[in-house]
Amino acid sequence: MTAVSLIRAPELSDAAQYAYAATAPAGARLIFLAGACPLNPDGTTAAVGDYAGQAAACIDTLRGALAAAGAGLTDVISTRVLVASSSQADLVSAWNVVRDAFGAHDVPSTLMGVTVLGYDDQLVEIEAVAAVVD
């Protein structure tokens, strides 16, 4: 059972594809994850030139980091998805992969177009915060 409670805001736009807020109970352990990058085990960038492919690789990285901290995707309380593009279509391509990975656990999220990310050929990065009750 997850410690995260997603909060709906019916008076706000229903166009959002995520909850507007989330809470964790008192005593929850917060996990602040580094940005999940689309890196292969050898350190090279995965899915070069492919926004959706890099988003999927970032989700895999995120899952691994969460597991190492004793958590999973349903323990995530918020995300920030960074996409190196000024094209809304590129942002949506990455977002669709992230949204699908989280399924019904549609955490509060921010989707941002940025100028550049840290690794060669990197197009997507996902930041997250999770909460668990041990």
mmCIF file of C-alpha atoms in Angstrom:
data_model
loop_
_atom_site.group_PDB
_atom_site.id
_atom_site.type_symbol
_atom_site.label_atom_id
_atom_site.label_comp_id
_atom_site.label_asym_id
_atom_site.label_seq_id
_atom_site.Cartn_x
_atom_site.Cartn_y
_atom_site.Cartn_z
ATOM 1 C CA MET A 1 0.000 0.000 0.000
ATOM 2 C CA THR A 2 1.374 3.365 -0.972
ATOM 3 C CA ALA A 3 1.782 6.255 1.460
ATOM 4 C CA VAL A 4 1.033 8.795 -1.270
ATOM 5 C CA SER A 5 -2.455 10.305 -1.506
ATOM 6 C CA LEU A 6 -3.320 11.976 -4.802
ATOM 7 C CA ILE A 7 -5.605 14.989 -4.589
ATOM 8 C CA ARG A 8 -8.066 15.943 -7.314
ATOM 9 C CA ALA A 9 -9.258 19.510 -7.817
ATOM 10 C CA PRO A 10 -12.586 19.261 -9.656
ATOM 11 C CA GLU A 11 -12.925 23.044 -9.842
ATOM 12 C CA LEU A 12 -9.721 23.211 -11.919
ATOM 13 C CA SER A 13 -9.310 22.244 -15.567
ATOM 14 C CA ASP A 14 -9.931 18.601 -16.318
ATOM 15 C CA ALA A 15 -7.469 18.857 -19.230
ATOM 16 C CA ALA A 16 -4.597 18.019 -16.870
ATOM 17 C CA GLN A 17 -3.480 14.418 -17.147
ATOM 18 C CA TYR A 18 -2.380 14.226 -13.519
ATOM 19 C CA ALA A 19 -3.518 14.954 -9.973
ATOM 20 C CA TYR A 20 -3.128 18.576 -8.927
ATOM 21 C CA ALA A 21 -1.540 17.769 -5.559
ATOM 22 C CA ALA A 22 -0.287 14.882 -3.457
ATOM 23 C CA THR A 23 0.395 14.314 0.218
ATOM 24 C CA ALA A 24 2.296 11.818 2.333
ATOM 25 C CA PRO A 25 1.410 10.982 5.936
ATOM 26 C CA ALA A 26 3.410 12.203 8.909
ATOM 27 C CA GLY A 27 6.374 9.946 9.428
ATOM 28 C CA ALA A 28 6.770 9.043 5.763
ATOM 29 C CA ARG A 29 10.334 8.764 4.516
ATOM 30 C CA LEU A 30 10.865 11.126 1.588
ATOM 31 C CA ILE A 31 13.127 10.014 -1.249
ATOM 32 C CA PHE A 32 14.594 12.748 -3.449
ATOM 33 C CA LEU A 33 15.854 11.229 -6.671
ATOM 34 C CA ALA A 34 18.501 12.625 -8.953
ATOM 35 C CA GLY A 35 17.293 13.291 -12.463
ATOM 36 C CA ALA A 36 16.767 9.953 -14.205
ATOM 37 C CA CYS A 37 18.718 10.064 -17.444
ATOM 38 C CA PRO A 38 18.490 7.823 -20.538
ATOM 39 C CA LEU A 39 21.845 6.128 -20.050
ATOM 40 C CA ASN A 40 22.891 2.656 -21.085
ATOM 41 C CA PRO A 41 24.902 0.577 -18.559
ATOM 42 C CA ASP A 42 28.120 1.609 -20.363
ATOM 43 C CA GLY A 43 27.283 5.309 -19.862
ATOM 44 C CA THR A 44 26.310 6.047 -23.459
ATOM 45 C CA THR A 45 23.029 7.773 -24.210
ATOM 46 C CA ALA A 46 20.153 5.444 -25.120
ATOM 47 C CA ALA A 47 17.722 6.018 -27.997
ATOM 48 C CA VAL A 48 19.647 8.885 -29.592
ATOM 49 C CA GLY A 49 17.262 11.236 -31.437
ATOM 50 C CA ASP A 50 14.124 9.535 -30.040
ATOM 51 C CA TYR A 51 12.116 11.498 -27.449
ATOM 52 C CA ALA A 52 9.779 8.602 -26.606
ATOM 53 C CA GLY A 53 12.644 6.101 -26.483
ATOM 54 C CA GLN A 54 14.632 8.317 -24.141
ATOM 55 C CA ALA A 55 11.575 8.847 -21.916
ATOM 56 C CA ALA A 56 11.208 5.056 -21.664
ATOM 57 C CA ALA A 57 14.897 4.712 -20.795
ATOM 58 C CA CYS A 58 14.472 7.403 -18.122
ATOM 59 C CA ILE A 59 11.540 5.472 -16.648
ATOM 60 C CA ASP A 60 13.746 2.364 -16.473
ATOM 61 C CA THR A 61 16.442 4.393 -14.690
ATOM 62 C CA LEU A 62 13.834 5.872 -12.352
ATOM 63 C CA ARG A 63 12.490 2.411 -11.504
ATOM 64 C CA GLY A 64 16.015 1.228 -10.683
ATOM 65 C CA ALA A 65 16.752 4.202 -8.432
ATOM 66 C CA LEU A 66 13.411 3.809 -6.668
ATOM 67 C CA ALA A 67 14.008 0.088 -6.106
ATOM 68 C CA ALA A 68 17.440 0.830 -4.611
ATOM 69 C CA ALA A 69 15.699 3.185 -2.155
ATOM 70 C CA GLY A 70 12.982 0.643 -1.295
ATOM 71 C CA ALA A 71 10.239 2.233 -3.380
ATOM 72 C CA GLY A 72 8.374 1.919 -6.669
ATOM 73 C CA LEU A 73 6.499 4.117 -9.125
ATOM 74 C CA THR A 74 3.356 4.132 -6.956
ATOM 75 C CA ASP A 75 5.410 5.744 -4.175
ATOM 76 C CA VAL A 76 6.278 8.766 -6.333
ATOM 77 C CA ILE A 77 4.674 11.948 -5.041
ATOM 78 C CA SER A 78 5.712 14.337 -7.855
ATOM 79 C CA THR A 79 7.715 14.504 -11.079
ATOM 80 C CA ARG A 80 9.351 17.048 -13.318
ATOM 81 C CA VAL A 81 9.903 15.964 -16.919
ATOM 82 C CA LEU A 82 12.575 17.944 -18.765
ATOM 83 C CA VAL A 83 12.653 17.770 -22.565
ATOM 84 C CA ALA A 84 15.384 19.426 -24.614
ATOM 85 C CA SER A 85 13.127 20.950 -27.257
ATOM 86 C CA SER A 86 11.018 24.003 -27.978
ATOM 87 C CA SER A 87 8.525 21.853 -29.908
ATOM 88 C CA GLN A 88 5.325 21.009 -28.058
ATOM 89 C CA ALA A 89 5.064 17.788 -30.100
ATOM 90 C CA ASP A 90 8.425 16.605 -28.703
ATOM 91 C CA LEU A 91 7.322 17.389 -25.157
ATOM 92 C CA VAL A 92 4.055 15.512 -25.678
ATOM 93 C CA SER A 93 5.906 12.530 -27.162
ATOM 94 C CA ALA A 94 8.005 12.207 -24.001
ATOM 95 C CA TRP A 95 5.040 12.983 -21.713
ATOM 96 C CA ASN A 96 2.877 10.223 -23.210
ATOM 97 C CA VAL A 97 5.493 7.628 -22.268
ATOM 98 C CA VAL A 98 5.778 8.971 -18.716
ATOM 99 C CA ARG A 99 2.008 9.175 -18.255
ATOM 100 C CA ASP A 100 1.550 5.622 -19.525
ATOM 101 C CA ALA A 101 4.291 4.297 -17.215
ATOM 102 C CA PHE A 102 2.556 5.757 -14.158
ATOM 103 C CA GLY A 103 -0.905 4.584 -15.260
ATOM 104 C CA ALA A 104 -3.603 5.268 -12.660
ATOM 105 C CA HIS A 105 -0.972 6.708 -10.278
ATOM 106 C CA ASP A 106 -1.080 10.063 -12.077
ATOM 107 C CA VAL A 107 1.153 12.089 -9.773
ATOM 108 C CA PRO A 108 1.400 15.893 -9.905
ATOM 109 C CA SER A 109 3.866 16.652 -12.683
ATOM 110 C CA THR A 110 5.547 19.497 -14.483
ATOM 111 C CA LEU A 111 6.517 19.157 -18.147
ATOM 112 C CA MET A 112 9.201 21.601 -19.289
ATOM 113 C CA GLY A 113 11.007 22.368 -22.507
ATOM 114 C CA VAL A 114 14.651 23.211 -21.816
ATOM 115 C CA THR A 115 17.562 24.299 -23.949
ATOM 116 C CA VAL A 116 20.035 21.518 -23.225
ATOM 117 C CA LEU A 117 20.579 18.598 -20.844
ATOM 118 C CA GLY A 118 23.806 17.279 -19.363
ATOM 119 C CA TYR A 119 24.814 14.276 -21.470
ATOM 120 C CA ASP A 120 25.726 14.066 -25.143
ATOM 121 C CA ASP A 121 22.578 13.519 -27.253
ATOM 122 C CA GLN A 122 20.340 13.640 -24.153
ATOM 123 C CA LEU A 123 16.786 14.787 -24.874
ATOM 124 C CA VAL A 124 14.829 13.769 -21.730
ATOM 125 C CA GLU A 125 15.365 13.709 -17.963
ATOM 126 C CA ILE A 126 12.865 12.930 -15.193
ATOM 127 C CA GLU A 127 13.147 14.257 -11.633
ATOM 128 C CA ALA A 128 11.026 12.696 -8.916
ATOM 129 C CA VAL A 129 10.236 12.709 -5.212
ATOM 130 C CA ALA A 130 8.786 9.610 -3.532
ATOM 131 C CA ALA A 131 7.375 8.866 -0.082
ATOM 132 C CA VAL A 132 7.284 5.549 1.748
ATOM 133 C CA VAL A 133 6.260 4.379 5.186
ATOM 134 C CA ASP A 134 8.761 1.819 6.464
#
